[in-house]
Structures are given as structure tokens and as C-alpha cells.
Amino acid sequence: MSTDATTTDHTALDPGRPDLSDVEGFWTVPVEERAAAFAWLRTNEPIPFYPEPDFGYLEPGPGFFALTRLDDIVEASRTPQVFTSGSGSTSVVDQPPEFAEFFGSMINMDDPRHARLRRIVSRGFTPRRLAQLTEDVQRSATRIVDDVIDRGECDAVTEISARLPLKIVCDMMGIPESQHRFVFDRTNVILGAQDPEYVPEGTDVITALLTAGGELAALMKDLGAAREKNPTDDVTSALVNAEIDGERLTPDELASFFVLLVVAGNETTRNAISWGLKFLTDNPEQRAAWLADLDGVTPTAIDEIVRLASPVIYMRRTLARDAVLGGKELAAGDKVALFYWAANRDPAHFPDPDRFDVRRSPNPHVGFGGPGPHFCLGAHLARREMGVMFRELLSRVPDIHVTGEPQRLRSMFINGIKHLPAAFTAGGAR
């Protein structure tokens, strides 16, 4: 850990300083309070140091630095040889190496292992396959609205926003529809380990995580073995049979990538759609602007939703050597948390950053991660899913609106919504 005077001073938190390591205290406050806290940090202490949170199932380490400005996060993202991912990206508290790799796949790897795995899995996401997915996304979105349109109300998370990305990922991989709920429940456990709705108080969290992950892995290993013998046109077939420079995915690598895909590809997109409905409800003038020009506004509106929602709150990096970032001296071994949620509200790059503006342009957000090798592989598909879903909703139930406060996920990693009551004109707009 760095030993400069500033670090020493900050081991004891200042009374007026937000405590980013307090999951129950800080990460459950209203979003407006969170935004104000990060604004204070950006102005007064843009790279603060914190003790690591005590989750009760992992041993806290020496502490971490928080990056709150866009420029610092972009610089760290562009220099992966210094700000490394191999020690873990999804938790500031160290996980056992095999644990981190199983649940994180290539996002918890550095080159050359990261580059090798990304090259192989990219074979499953060709332009032809992505074009084919466009039709699948449209059919799925239409069916989702069909299922609720005559009722006039629903839980927008479980009945709308969660269904689309889950179905697309599962269909893409060849998971039968009878298993979709099984996959949904296990991903909730993996990302909701700090939330009692998904992992009840008193439950052994490590056991719950390993059980959920192990069941998803077993599902994919069985499917991968079947597709290796009898390939079809799904992504699993492409992945198990892809070979680059004589290398193929091992069954464990395939299983780990699937866990990453269903967790990242399902949870983050569903939360962006859920927050988008909340933003539209709170900003009727922006809904009107979008409705007035669906084709023209959709691309910028989707990026604005991702910016303001920032479904992945942060990713961690570990320094491979001493470095200076944003005027701060950091030492080899230091941990830094790249708070995308804060960077996406940096007034140096986003005028009036807390305002939801469906026409915002330029919009250099880092909602899909910063530039560099770990930029989200599924960003293009996520944008497409969100665009199609919102076009379907705004075309068929344009008055859909949130009728209660979001039930938020208790997490410092995912900016999630578990439940969101919504209402609209039954049967669609006349």
C-alpha cells in the first residue's frame, strides 16, 4: 500500500466525507445523495483512500483508492500493463484466485491470457450472427409487450426488462426455454450476494455463490459436450469448435465464459432498461422528445440511459508498478476502484451531468467500461437490445410510467433494481 501522508490521514474517515466502503450506509442512500457525495469527492478529494468493506465472507485487505474523475479512469483503462485485472476486477476485496477466475472469466485476466480467450470467444460473435440476433431481439421484445399489454400494469423488472436480455443470451447459447428461469435465479444469487432477497441472512454466502455458479457451469459443460459432437447454429457450437493457432476453449473456460455472459449480459442490460423507464417517468419532456423522433433519438437516448444508470458501478484494478495518476502517487500493489458511476457524472465532460437528456451529444460515457482491452464485448448487442425494447414500448404503450419507488439491489458493484411497479393504458394507446 502507498505510504504517503494523505493515505495515512484517510485511514480514519473524516466526519463529512462519504464512506464508499459502507455498503449498508452509503450504497443504500437515495441516488441524489450518492451523486452529491461523488461531486464532493471530485472537487475536494478526487482519489480518496478507503478501508475495504467487510462483506462477512471475504477477509478485507489493506484498502483501496477510488477514482472519481473520467480522465483518471480513461487513463487507467488505457494502460492495462500498469493497472492490471489479473488479481480481480469485480471486488475490491481479494477473492481466492480460482474463485475470481471462475466467476469473472476474461475480465479477471491480463494479456496474453486475456487476449487469447477474447480472440477465441470473438468467433462466436461474428457480424453475421449479430445481424441474425436483430430479428431475434425484435421478436422477443414484441412477445414481451404482448404478454403484458392487456393488463395495464406490471413489475417492469421481472416482466419486461429482465426477460429480454435473459432470453437473448439463452437463445444465443442454445439454452432451452425450460431452463431460462433456472439461469435467471442463479444470476440473481451471483450478483445479489449482498442482498437478503437473493441470499437470505444467515446463509453461507460462499456456499451460495459456488452452488449457483457450479449449477450454471454444469449446464454449459453438458451443452458444450453435446454441441461438440453435434454442432448447431448457436454460439455454444461456434465456441466449442473454434480453434485459433491450434488452441480451443477448455470445458472449464467455456463454463466460466458462460457464467460471465449470463451475469453481465443479463443483469446489466436489464438494469439499464429499468432505470430508463424511471428516467422517462421523471422527465416527461424527454419522453416527448423521444416519441417525436423515435428513429433519430433512439441511439443518443440509449447512451444517455447507460451513462446515467451506469449499471456496473465500478471495476477494480491493481497496480503492477509505481505510477502517478491524476497527480496522485500510487505504489505497486495498490488497488484502485474505477467508479464509472461517478465518472459518468463528471461535469468536466458532461454539462449539467445529473440531467437526463435523450439528445446528449457528445456523450463520452464509460458505462461499458473504459477504452482498452476490457471494453465490453457485448456493448453492441446491449445497445441493440435496449433500442429495440424502448422502441417497442414507446410505440405500443407510450404512456408506460413508474408508479412507485424502485426496489434497489443492495450492492456497491451493481446499480440494480429488483422490482419496479409500472402502469400504462391497457391494450396500448388508441
Short mmCIF file of C-alpha atoms in Angstrom, two decimals:
data_model
loop_
_atom_site.label_atom_id
_atom_site.label_comp_id
_atom_site.label_asym_id
_atom_site.label_seq_id
_atom_site.Cartn_x
_atom_site.Cartn_y
_atom_site.Cartn_z
CA MET A 1 0.00 0.00 0.00
CA SER A 2 1.16 3.55 -0.58
CA THR A 3 2.64 5.21 2.48
CA ASP A 4 2.25 8.88 1.58
CA ALA A 5 0.84 11.20 4.23
CA THR A 6 -2.51 11.57 2.51
CA THR A 7 -3.11 7.83 2.64
CA THR A 8 -2.26 7.74 6.33
CA ASP A 9 -4.65 10.59 7.10
CA HIS A 10 -7.51 8.85 5.33
CA THR A 11 -7.41 5.58 7.20
CA ALA A 12 -9.65 7.45 9.68
CA LEU A 13 -12.65 8.76 7.77
CA ASP A 14 -13.49 12.46 8.04
CA PRO A 15 -16.96 13.12 9.52
CA GLY A 16 -18.25 14.93 6.42
CA ARG A 17 -16.66 12.58 3.95
CA PRO A 18 -18.75 9.85 2.26
CA ASP A 19 -17.73 6.31 3.21
CA LEU A 20 -17.65 4.34 -0.04
CA SER A 21 -16.77 1.16 1.85
CA ASP A 22 -20.05 1.22 3.83
CA VAL A 23 -22.35 -0.98 1.76
CA GLU A 24 -25.34 -0.68 4.08
CA GLY A 25 -24.86 3.01 4.92
CA PHE A 26 -23.67 4.66 1.71
CA TRP A 27 -24.82 2.43 -1.14
CA THR A 28 -28.44 2.34 0.03
CA VAL A 29 -28.92 6.13 0.25
CA PRO A 30 -31.04 7.91 -2.40
CA VAL A 31 -29.31 8.27 -5.74
CA GLU A 32 -29.30 12.06 -5.40
CA GLU A 33 -27.30 11.80 -2.17
CA ARG A 34 -24.86 9.42 -3.84
CA ALA A 35 -24.39 11.86 -6.72
CA ALA A 36 -23.78 14.73 -4.30
CA ALA A 37 -21.23 12.67 -2.38
CA PHE A 38 -19.25 11.86 -5.52
CA ALA A 39 -19.46 15.50 -6.60
CA TRP A 40 -17.91 16.46 -3.25
CA LEU A 41 -15.12 13.93 -3.76
CA ARG A 42 -14.37 15.07 -7.31
CA THR A 43 -13.99 18.63 -6.03
CA ASN A 44 -12.25 18.05 -2.71
CA GLU A 45 -10.55 14.68 -2.92
CA PRO A 46 -10.83 13.03 -6.35
CA ILE A 47 -8.68 9.98 -5.49
CA PRO A 48 -9.56 9.17 -1.87
CA PHE A 49 -8.34 6.15 0.07
CA TYR A 50 -10.72 3.83 1.95
CA PRO A 51 -10.58 0.70 4.06
CA GLU A 52 -12.03 -2.30 2.32
CA PRO A 53 -15.63 -3.26 3.09
CA ASP A 54 -16.30 -6.20 5.35
CA PHE A 55 -18.75 -8.43 3.49
CA GLY A 56 -18.53 -11.11 6.18
CA TYR A 57 -17.33 -13.81 3.82
CA LEU A 58 -14.07 -12.37 2.47
CA GLU A 59 -11.13 -11.07 4.51
CA PRO A 60 -10.72 -7.30 3.98
CA GLY A 61 -7.29 -6.24 2.77
CA PRO A 62 -5.27 -3.04 3.23
CA GLY A 63 -7.66 -0.70 1.45
CA PHE A 64 -8.27 0.86 -1.97
CA PHE A 65 -8.15 4.16 -3.84
CA ALA A 66 -11.33 5.39 -5.53
CA LEU A 67 -11.14 7.03 -8.97
CA THR A 68 -13.99 9.50 -9.42
CA ARG A 69 -12.96 11.56 -12.49
CA LEU A 70 -13.46 10.48 -16.09
CA ASP A 71 -9.93 11.43 -17.19
CA ASP A 72 -8.32 9.26 -14.49
CA ILE A 73 -10.49 6.27 -15.33
CA VAL A 74 -9.79 6.59 -19.05
CA GLU A 75 -6.05 6.78 -18.40
CA ALA A 76 -6.10 3.73 -16.12
CA SER A 77 -8.18 1.79 -18.65
CA ARG A 78 -5.76 2.60 -21.46
CA THR A 79 -2.71 1.37 -19.53
CA PRO A 80 -3.58 -2.23 -18.59
CA GLN A 81 0.11 -3.09 -18.25
CA VAL A 82 0.14 -0.84 -15.16
CA PHE A 83 -3.48 -1.09 -13.97
CA THR A 84 -3.93 -4.84 -14.13
CA SER A 85 -7.01 -7.08 -13.87
CA GLY A 86 -5.47 -10.46 -13.06
CA SER A 87 -5.78 -10.01 -9.29
CA GLY A 88 -9.54 -9.48 -9.60
CA SER A 89 -11.83 -6.88 -11.16
CA THR A 90 -15.24 -7.35 -9.59
CA SER A 91 -14.39 -6.86 -5.91
CA VAL A 92 -12.06 -4.53 -4.05
CA VAL A 93 -11.68 -7.33 -1.52
CA ASP A 94 -9.41 -10.12 -2.77
CA GLN A 95 -11.11 -13.36 -3.75
CA PRO A 96 -9.37 -16.73 -3.96
CA PRO A 97 -7.73 -16.81 -7.45
CA GLU A 98 -9.76 -19.78 -8.66
CA PHE A 99 -12.94 -18.11 -7.35
CA ALA A 100 -12.25 -14.87 -9.22
CA GLU A 101 -11.43 -16.61 -12.49
CA PHE A 102 -14.44 -18.92 -12.32
CA PHE A 103 -16.90 -16.05 -11.87
CA GLY A 104 -15.06 -13.43 -13.94
CA SER A 105 -13.53 -15.35 -16.84
CA MET A 106 -11.51 -12.99 -19.04
CA ILE A 107 -12.40 -9.78 -17.16
CA ASN A 108 -10.16 -11.10 -14.39
CA MET A 109 -7.25 -11.80 -16.75
CA ASP A 110 -4.35 -9.85 -18.22
CA ASP A 111 -2.61 -10.39 -21.54
CA PRO A 112 -1.58 -12.73 -23.01
CA ARG A 113 -4.26 -14.96 -21.43
CA HIS A 114 -6.93 -12.30 -21.82
CA ALA A 115 -6.11 -11.71 -25.49
CA ARG A 116 -6.13 -15.46 -26.25
CA LEU A 117 -9.52 -16.03 -24.65
CA ARG A 118 -11.06 -12.92 -26.19
CA ARG A 119 -9.84 -13.96 -29.67
CA ILE A 120 -11.47 -17.37 -29.33
CA VAL A 121 -14.80 -16.20 -27.93
CA SER A 122 -15.00 -13.44 -30.53
CA ARG A 123 -15.54 -16.22 -33.06
CA GLY A 124 -18.99 -16.65 -31.58
CA PHE A 125 -19.95 -13.02 -32.19
CA THR A 126 -19.47 -12.56 -35.92
CA PRO A 127 -21.29 -9.77 -37.83
CA ARG A 128 -23.50 -12.43 -39.45
CA ARG A 129 -24.57 -13.82 -36.09
CA LEU A 130 -25.17 -10.34 -34.65
CA ALA A 131 -27.31 -9.47 -37.69
CA GLN A 132 -29.33 -12.63 -37.12
CA LEU A 133 -29.80 -11.64 -33.49
CA THR A 134 -31.51 -8.41 -34.58
CA GLU A 135 -34.55 -10.38 -35.74
CA ASP A 136 -34.50 -12.47 -32.55
CA VAL A 137 -34.39 -9.33 -30.39
CA GLN A 138 -37.37 -7.80 -32.23
CA ARG A 139 -39.47 -10.97 -31.96
CA SER A 140 -38.66 -11.30 -28.25
CA ALA A 141 -39.46 -7.65 -27.48
CA THR A 142 -42.78 -7.91 -29.31
CA ARG A 143 -43.72 -11.03 -27.36
CA ILE A 144 -42.80 -9.42 -24.03
CA VAL A 145 -45.10 -6.46 -24.68
CA ASP A 146 -47.81 -8.82 -25.98
CA ASP A 147 -47.76 -10.64 -22.64
CA VAL A 148 -48.48 -7.52 -20.54
CA ILE A 149 -50.26 -5.09 -22.85
CA ASP A 150 -53.83 -6.02 -21.90
CA ARG A 151 -53.20 -5.82 -18.15
CA GLY A 152 -52.33 -2.14 -17.79
CA GLU A 153 -49.77 -2.76 -15.06
CA CYS A 154 -46.81 -4.99 -14.28
CA ASP A 155 -43.50 -5.34 -12.49
CA ALA A 156 -41.33 -3.70 -15.13
CA VAL A 157 -38.23 -5.59 -13.98
CA THR A 158 -39.40 -9.18 -13.82
CA GLU A 159 -41.94 -8.91 -16.65
CA ILE A 160 -40.18 -6.59 -19.11
CA SER A 161 -36.57 -5.53 -18.61
CA ALA A 162 -35.25 -8.83 -17.21
CA ARG A 163 -36.92 -11.01 -19.81
CA LEU A 164 -35.35 -9.62 -22.98
CA PRO A 165 -31.60 -9.92 -22.26
CA LEU A 166 -32.11 -13.25 -20.49
CA LYS A 167 -33.95 -14.74 -23.47
CA ILE A 168 -31.46 -13.37 -26.00
CA VAL A 169 -28.42 -14.70 -24.15
CA CYS A 170 -30.02 -18.09 -23.52
CA ASP A 171 -31.32 -18.45 -27.08
CA MET A 172 -27.97 -17.32 -28.45
CA MET A 173 -26.18 -20.00 -26.44
CA GLY A 174 -28.78 -22.69 -27.16
CA ILE A 175 -30.24 -22.94 -23.64
CA PRO A 176 -33.80 -24.35 -23.88
CA GLU A 177 -36.61 -22.08 -22.67
CA SER A 178 -37.44 -24.53 -19.89
CA GLN A 179 -34.10 -23.59 -18.30
CA HIS A 180 -34.41 -19.79 -18.56
CA ARG A 181 -35.87 -19.32 -15.08
CA PHE A 182 -33.15 -21.57 -13.66
CA VAL A 183 -30.50 -19.32 -15.23
CA PHE A 184 -32.26 -16.15 -14.05
CA ASP A 185 -32.41 -17.30 -10.43
CA ARG A 186 -28.71 -18.29 -10.35
CA THR A 187 -27.54 -14.99 -11.82
CA ASN A 188 -29.53 -13.14 -9.15
CA VAL A 189 -27.61 -15.02 -6.46
CA ILE A 190 -24.22 -14.31 -8.04
CA LEU A 191 -24.75 -10.55 -8.35
CA GLY A 192 -27.05 -10.22 -5.36
CA ALA A 193 -24.82 -11.85 -2.76
CA GLN A 194 -25.11 -8.76 -0.52
CA ASP A 195 -28.91 -8.60 -0.84
CA PRO A 196 -31.07 -10.66 1.54
CA GLU A 197 -33.78 -11.17 -1.11
CA TYR A 198 -31.38 -13.37 -3.07
CA VAL A 199 -29.06 -14.65 -0.32
CA PRO A 200 -31.04 -14.64 2.97
CA GLU A 201 -29.42 -13.50 6.20
CA GLY A 202 -27.61 -16.37 7.89
CA THR A 203 -26.85 -18.15 4.62
CA ASP A 204 -23.24 -19.10 3.95
CA VAL A 205 -22.53 -16.70 1.08
CA ILE A 206 -19.54 -18.60 -0.33
CA THR A 207 -21.58 -21.80 -0.50
CA ALA A 208 -24.49 -19.96 -2.15
CA LEU A 209 -22.19 -18.40 -4.75
CA LEU A 210 -20.34 -21.62 -5.53
CA THR A 211 -23.59 -23.56 -5.77
CA ALA A 212 -25.19 -21.05 -8.16
CA GLY A 213 -22.05 -20.78 -10.27
CA GLY A 214 -21.48 -24.52 -10.26
CA GLU A 215 -25.00 -25.21 -11.48
CA LEU A 216 -24.61 -22.75 -14.36
CA ALA A 217 -21.23 -24.27 -15.21
CA ALA A 218 -22.64 -27.80 -15.22
CA LEU A 219 -25.44 -26.70 -17.54
CA MET A 220 -22.95 -25.23 -20.02
CA LYS A 221 -20.47 -28.14 -19.82
CA ASP A 222 -23.23 -30.59 -20.68
CA LEU A 223 -24.43 -28.41 -23.55
CA GLY A 224 -20.86 -27.86 -24.78
CA ALA A 225 -20.16 -31.59 -24.87
CA ALA A 226 -23.35 -32.18 -26.85
CA ARG A 227 -22.57 -29.37 -29.32
CA GLU A 228 -19.03 -30.62 -29.85
CA LYS A 229 -20.45 -33.90 -31.09
CA ASN A 230 -23.47 -32.45 -32.90
CA PRO A 231 -22.98 -28.75 -33.74
CA THR A 232 -25.95 -26.48 -34.41
CA ASP A 233 -26.11 -22.80 -35.34
CA ASP A 234 -25.86 -21.45 -31.79
CA VAL A 235 -22.93 -19.62 -30.18
CA THR A 236 -22.07 -22.59 -27.96
CA SER A 237 -21.41 -24.67 -31.08
CA ALA A 238 -19.21 -21.91 -32.51
CA LEU A 239 -17.23 -21.60 -29.27
CA VAL A 240 -16.57 -25.29 -28.61
CA ASN A 241 -15.45 -25.79 -32.20
CA ALA A 242 -13.48 -22.56 -32.63
CA GLU A 243 -9.74 -23.03 -33.00
CA ILE A 244 -7.13 -20.27 -33.25
CA ASP A 245 -3.45 -21.14 -33.64
CA GLY A 246 -4.23 -24.68 -32.56
CA GLU A 247 -5.94 -23.57 -29.33
CA ARG A 248 -9.52 -24.22 -28.27
CA LEU A 249 -11.59 -23.41 -25.23
CA THR A 250 -11.39 -25.95 -22.44
CA PRO A 251 -14.69 -27.07 -20.85
CA ASP A 252 -13.83 -25.01 -17.77
CA GLU A 253 -13.13 -21.91 -19.88
CA LEU A 254 -16.40 -22.36 -21.73
CA ALA A 255 -18.32 -22.71 -18.46
CA SER A 256 -16.63 -19.67 -16.93
CA PHE A 257 -17.32 -17.56 -20.01
CA PHE A 258 -20.98 -18.60 -19.92
CA VAL A 259 -21.25 -17.53 -16.27
CA LEU A 260 -19.77 -14.15 -17.23
CA LEU A 261 -22.07 -13.83 -20.25
CA VAL A 262 -25.33 -14.58 -18.46
CA VAL A 263 -24.40 -12.43 -15.49
CA ALA A 264 -23.00 -9.45 -17.42
CA GLY A 265 -25.24 -9.78 -20.48
CA ASN A 266 -28.42 -10.27 -18.50
CA GLU A 267 -28.11 -8.22 -15.34
CA THR A 268 -26.56 -5.04 -16.73
CA THR A 269 -28.94 -4.68 -19.69
CA ARG A 270 -31.98 -5.38 -17.54
CA ASN A 271 -30.92 -2.68 -15.08
CA ALA A 272 -30.32 -0.13 -17.82
CA ILE A 273 -33.82 -0.74 -19.21
CA SER A 274 -35.33 -0.50 -15.72
CA TRP A 275 -33.54 2.78 -14.92
CA GLY A 276 -34.52 4.08 -18.36
CA LEU A 277 -38.21 3.67 -17.50
CA LYS A 278 -37.62 5.54 -14.26
CA PHE A 279 -35.80 8.37 -16.09
CA LEU A 280 -38.63 8.69 -18.64
CA THR A 281 -41.21 8.86 -15.86
CA ASP A 282 -39.27 11.56 -14.03
CA ASN A 283 -38.62 13.56 -17.21
CA PRO A 284 -41.82 13.71 -19.31
CA GLU A 285 -40.36 16.34 -21.62
CA GLN A 286 -37.61 13.89 -22.58
CA ARG A 287 -40.19 11.18 -23.24
CA ALA A 288 -42.00 13.61 -25.54
CA ALA A 289 -38.77 14.42 -27.38
CA TRP A 290 -38.03 10.74 -27.90
CA LEU A 291 -41.59 9.94 -29.01
CA ALA A 292 -41.44 12.79 -31.53
CA ASP A 293 -38.47 11.21 -33.33
CA LEU A 294 -38.06 7.54 -32.44
CA ASP A 295 -35.58 6.76 -35.21
CA GLY A 296 -33.43 9.82 -34.71
CA VAL A 297 -33.34 9.95 -30.92
CA THR A 298 -33.03 6.27 -30.00
CA PRO A 299 -29.22 5.98 -30.40
CA THR A 300 -28.45 9.01 -28.22
CA ALA A 301 -31.21 8.13 -25.73
CA ILE A 302 -29.77 4.65 -25.17
CA ASP A 303 -26.29 6.02 -24.49
CA GLU A 304 -27.78 8.58 -22.11
CA ILE A 305 -29.60 5.85 -20.19
CA VAL A 306 -26.39 3.82 -19.92
CA ARG A 307 -24.49 6.92 -18.77
CA LEU A 308 -26.94 7.95 -16.08
CA ALA A 309 -27.74 4.41 -14.91
CA SER A 310 -24.15 3.11 -15.01
CA PRO A 311 -25.32 -0.46 -14.25
CA VAL A 312 -21.77 -1.54 -13.36
CA ILE A 313 -20.78 0.89 -10.63
CA TYR A 314 -17.05 0.15 -10.64
CA MET A 315 -14.30 -2.23 -11.68
CA ARG A 316 -11.09 -2.75 -9.78
CA ARG A 317 -7.51 -2.67 -11.00
CA THR A 318 -4.24 -3.49 -9.18
CA LEU A 319 -1.02 -1.64 -9.89
CA ALA A 320 1.79 -3.68 -11.38
CA ARG A 321 4.31 -0.92 -10.61
CA ASP A 322 4.56 2.54 -9.09
CA ALA A 323 2.70 5.19 -11.06
CA VAL A 324 1.30 8.71 -10.85
CA LEU A 325 -2.36 9.16 -11.78
CA GLY A 326 -4.17 12.48 -11.66
CA GLY A 327 -1.32 13.90 -9.58
CA LYS A 328 -1.59 11.07 -7.06
CA GLU A 329 1.39 8.82 -6.30
CA LEU A 330 0.39 5.17 -6.31
CA ALA A 331 2.56 2.19 -5.44
CA ALA A 332 2.90 -1.29 -6.89
CA GLY A 333 0.25 -3.49 -5.30
CA ASP A 334 -2.21 -0.64 -4.63
CA LYS A 335 -5.82 -1.32 -5.51
CA VAL A 336 -7.91 1.25 -7.37
CA ALA A 337 -11.65 1.16 -7.97
CA LEU A 338 -12.71 2.78 -11.25
CA PHE A 339 -16.07 4.28 -10.29
CA TYR A 340 -17.78 4.52 -13.66
CA TRP A 341 -20.94 5.76 -11.92
CA ALA A 342 -19.02 8.82 -10.69
CA ALA A 343 -17.07 9.40 -13.90
CA ASN A 344 -20.30 9.42 -15.90
CA ARG A 345 -21.38 12.46 -13.87
CA ASP A 346 -18.11 14.35 -14.21
CA PRO A 347 -19.05 17.96 -15.06
CA ALA A 348 -15.73 18.40 -16.84
CA HIS A 349 -17.14 16.21 -19.63
CA PHE A 350 -20.93 16.22 -19.12
CA PRO A 351 -22.62 19.64 -18.88
CA ASP A 352 -25.41 19.56 -16.28
CA PRO A 353 -24.40 15.94 -15.53
CA ASP A 354 -27.39 14.96 -13.40
CA ARG A 355 -29.84 15.94 -16.12
CA PHE A 356 -31.35 13.21 -18.29
CA ASP A 357 -31.04 14.42 -21.89
CA VAL A 358 -32.07 11.98 -24.63
CA ARG A 359 -30.28 14.09 -27.25
CA ARG A 360 -27.00 14.45 -25.31
CA SER A 361 -24.09 14.59 -27.73
CA PRO A 362 -21.20 14.11 -27.42
CA ASN A 363 -21.58 11.52 -24.69
CA PRO A 364 -18.16 10.02 -23.83
CA HIS A 365 -19.51 7.82 -21.03
CA VAL A 366 -17.76 4.75 -19.66
CA GLY A 367 -20.92 2.78 -18.95
CA PHE A 368 -19.48 -0.15 -20.92
CA GLY A 369 -16.08 0.23 -19.30
CA GLY A 370 -13.21 2.48 -20.26
CA PRO A 371 -11.25 2.26 -23.51
CA GLY A 372 -8.74 -0.56 -23.79
CA PRO A 373 -8.78 -4.36 -23.88
CA HIS A 374 -11.54 -4.76 -21.29
CA PHE A 375 -14.16 -2.65 -23.08
CA CYS A 376 -17.42 -4.62 -23.01
CA LEU A 377 -17.51 -7.32 -25.69
CA GLY A 378 -21.31 -7.19 -25.71
CA ALA A 379 -21.77 -3.39 -25.90
CA HIS A 380 -23.13 -3.52 -29.46
CA LEU A 381 -25.66 -6.22 -28.58
CA ALA A 382 -26.69 -4.43 -25.38
CA ARG A 383 -27.37 -1.21 -27.27
CA ARG A 384 -29.42 -3.13 -29.80
CA GLU A 385 -31.49 -4.87 -27.13
CA MET A 386 -32.21 -1.62 -25.32
CA GLY A 387 -33.03 0.23 -28.52
CA VAL A 388 -35.48 -2.40 -29.72
CA MET A 389 -37.14 -2.73 -26.30
CA PHE A 390 -37.69 1.00 -25.88
CA ARG A 391 -38.94 1.42 -29.45
CA GLU A 392 -41.44 -1.38 -28.81
CA LEU A 393 -42.59 0.15 -25.53
CA LEU A 394 -42.79 3.73 -26.79
CA SER A 395 -44.61 2.64 -29.97
CA ARG A 396 -47.19 0.40 -28.29
CA VAL A 397 -47.54 1.65 -24.69
CA PRO A 398 -46.18 5.20 -24.95
CA ASP A 399 -47.68 6.21 -21.60
CA ILE A 400 -45.88 3.48 -19.60
CA HIS A 401 -44.70 5.02 -16.36
CA VAL A 402 -43.33 4.02 -12.99
CA THR A 403 -45.88 4.11 -10.17
CA GLY A 404 -43.65 3.58 -7.14
CA GLU A 405 -40.09 3.82 -5.93
CA PRO A 406 -37.63 1.28 -7.34
CA GLN A 407 -36.67 -1.55 -5.00
CA ARG A 408 -32.90 -1.25 -5.40
CA LEU A 409 -30.35 -4.02 -5.13
CA ARG A 410 -28.12 -3.74 -2.06
CA SER A 411 -24.74 -3.69 -3.75
CA MET A 412 -21.74 -1.42 -4.28
CA PHE A 413 -20.94 -3.23 -7.55
CA ILE A 414 -24.22 -3.30 -9.50
CA ASN A 415 -26.63 -0.35 -9.68
CA GLY A 416 -29.57 -2.72 -9.78
CA ILE A 417 -33.34 -2.54 -9.50
CA LYS A 418 -35.07 -5.68 -8.25
CA HIS A 419 -38.69 -4.58 -8.67
CA LEU A 420 -40.33 -1.59 -10.35
CA PRO A 421 -44.14 -1.14 -10.46
CA ALA A 422 -45.35 0.32 -13.75
CA ALA A 423 -48.69 1.18 -15.35
CA PHE A 424 -49.94 2.05 -18.84
CA THR A 425 -53.09 2.18 -20.91
CA ALA A 426 -54.35 -1.40 -21.16
CA GLY A 427 -54.42 -2.61 -24.74
CA GLY A 428 -51.98 0.08 -25.81
CA ALA A 429 -52.50 3.66 -26.88
CA ARG A 430 -55.57 4.26 -29.03
#
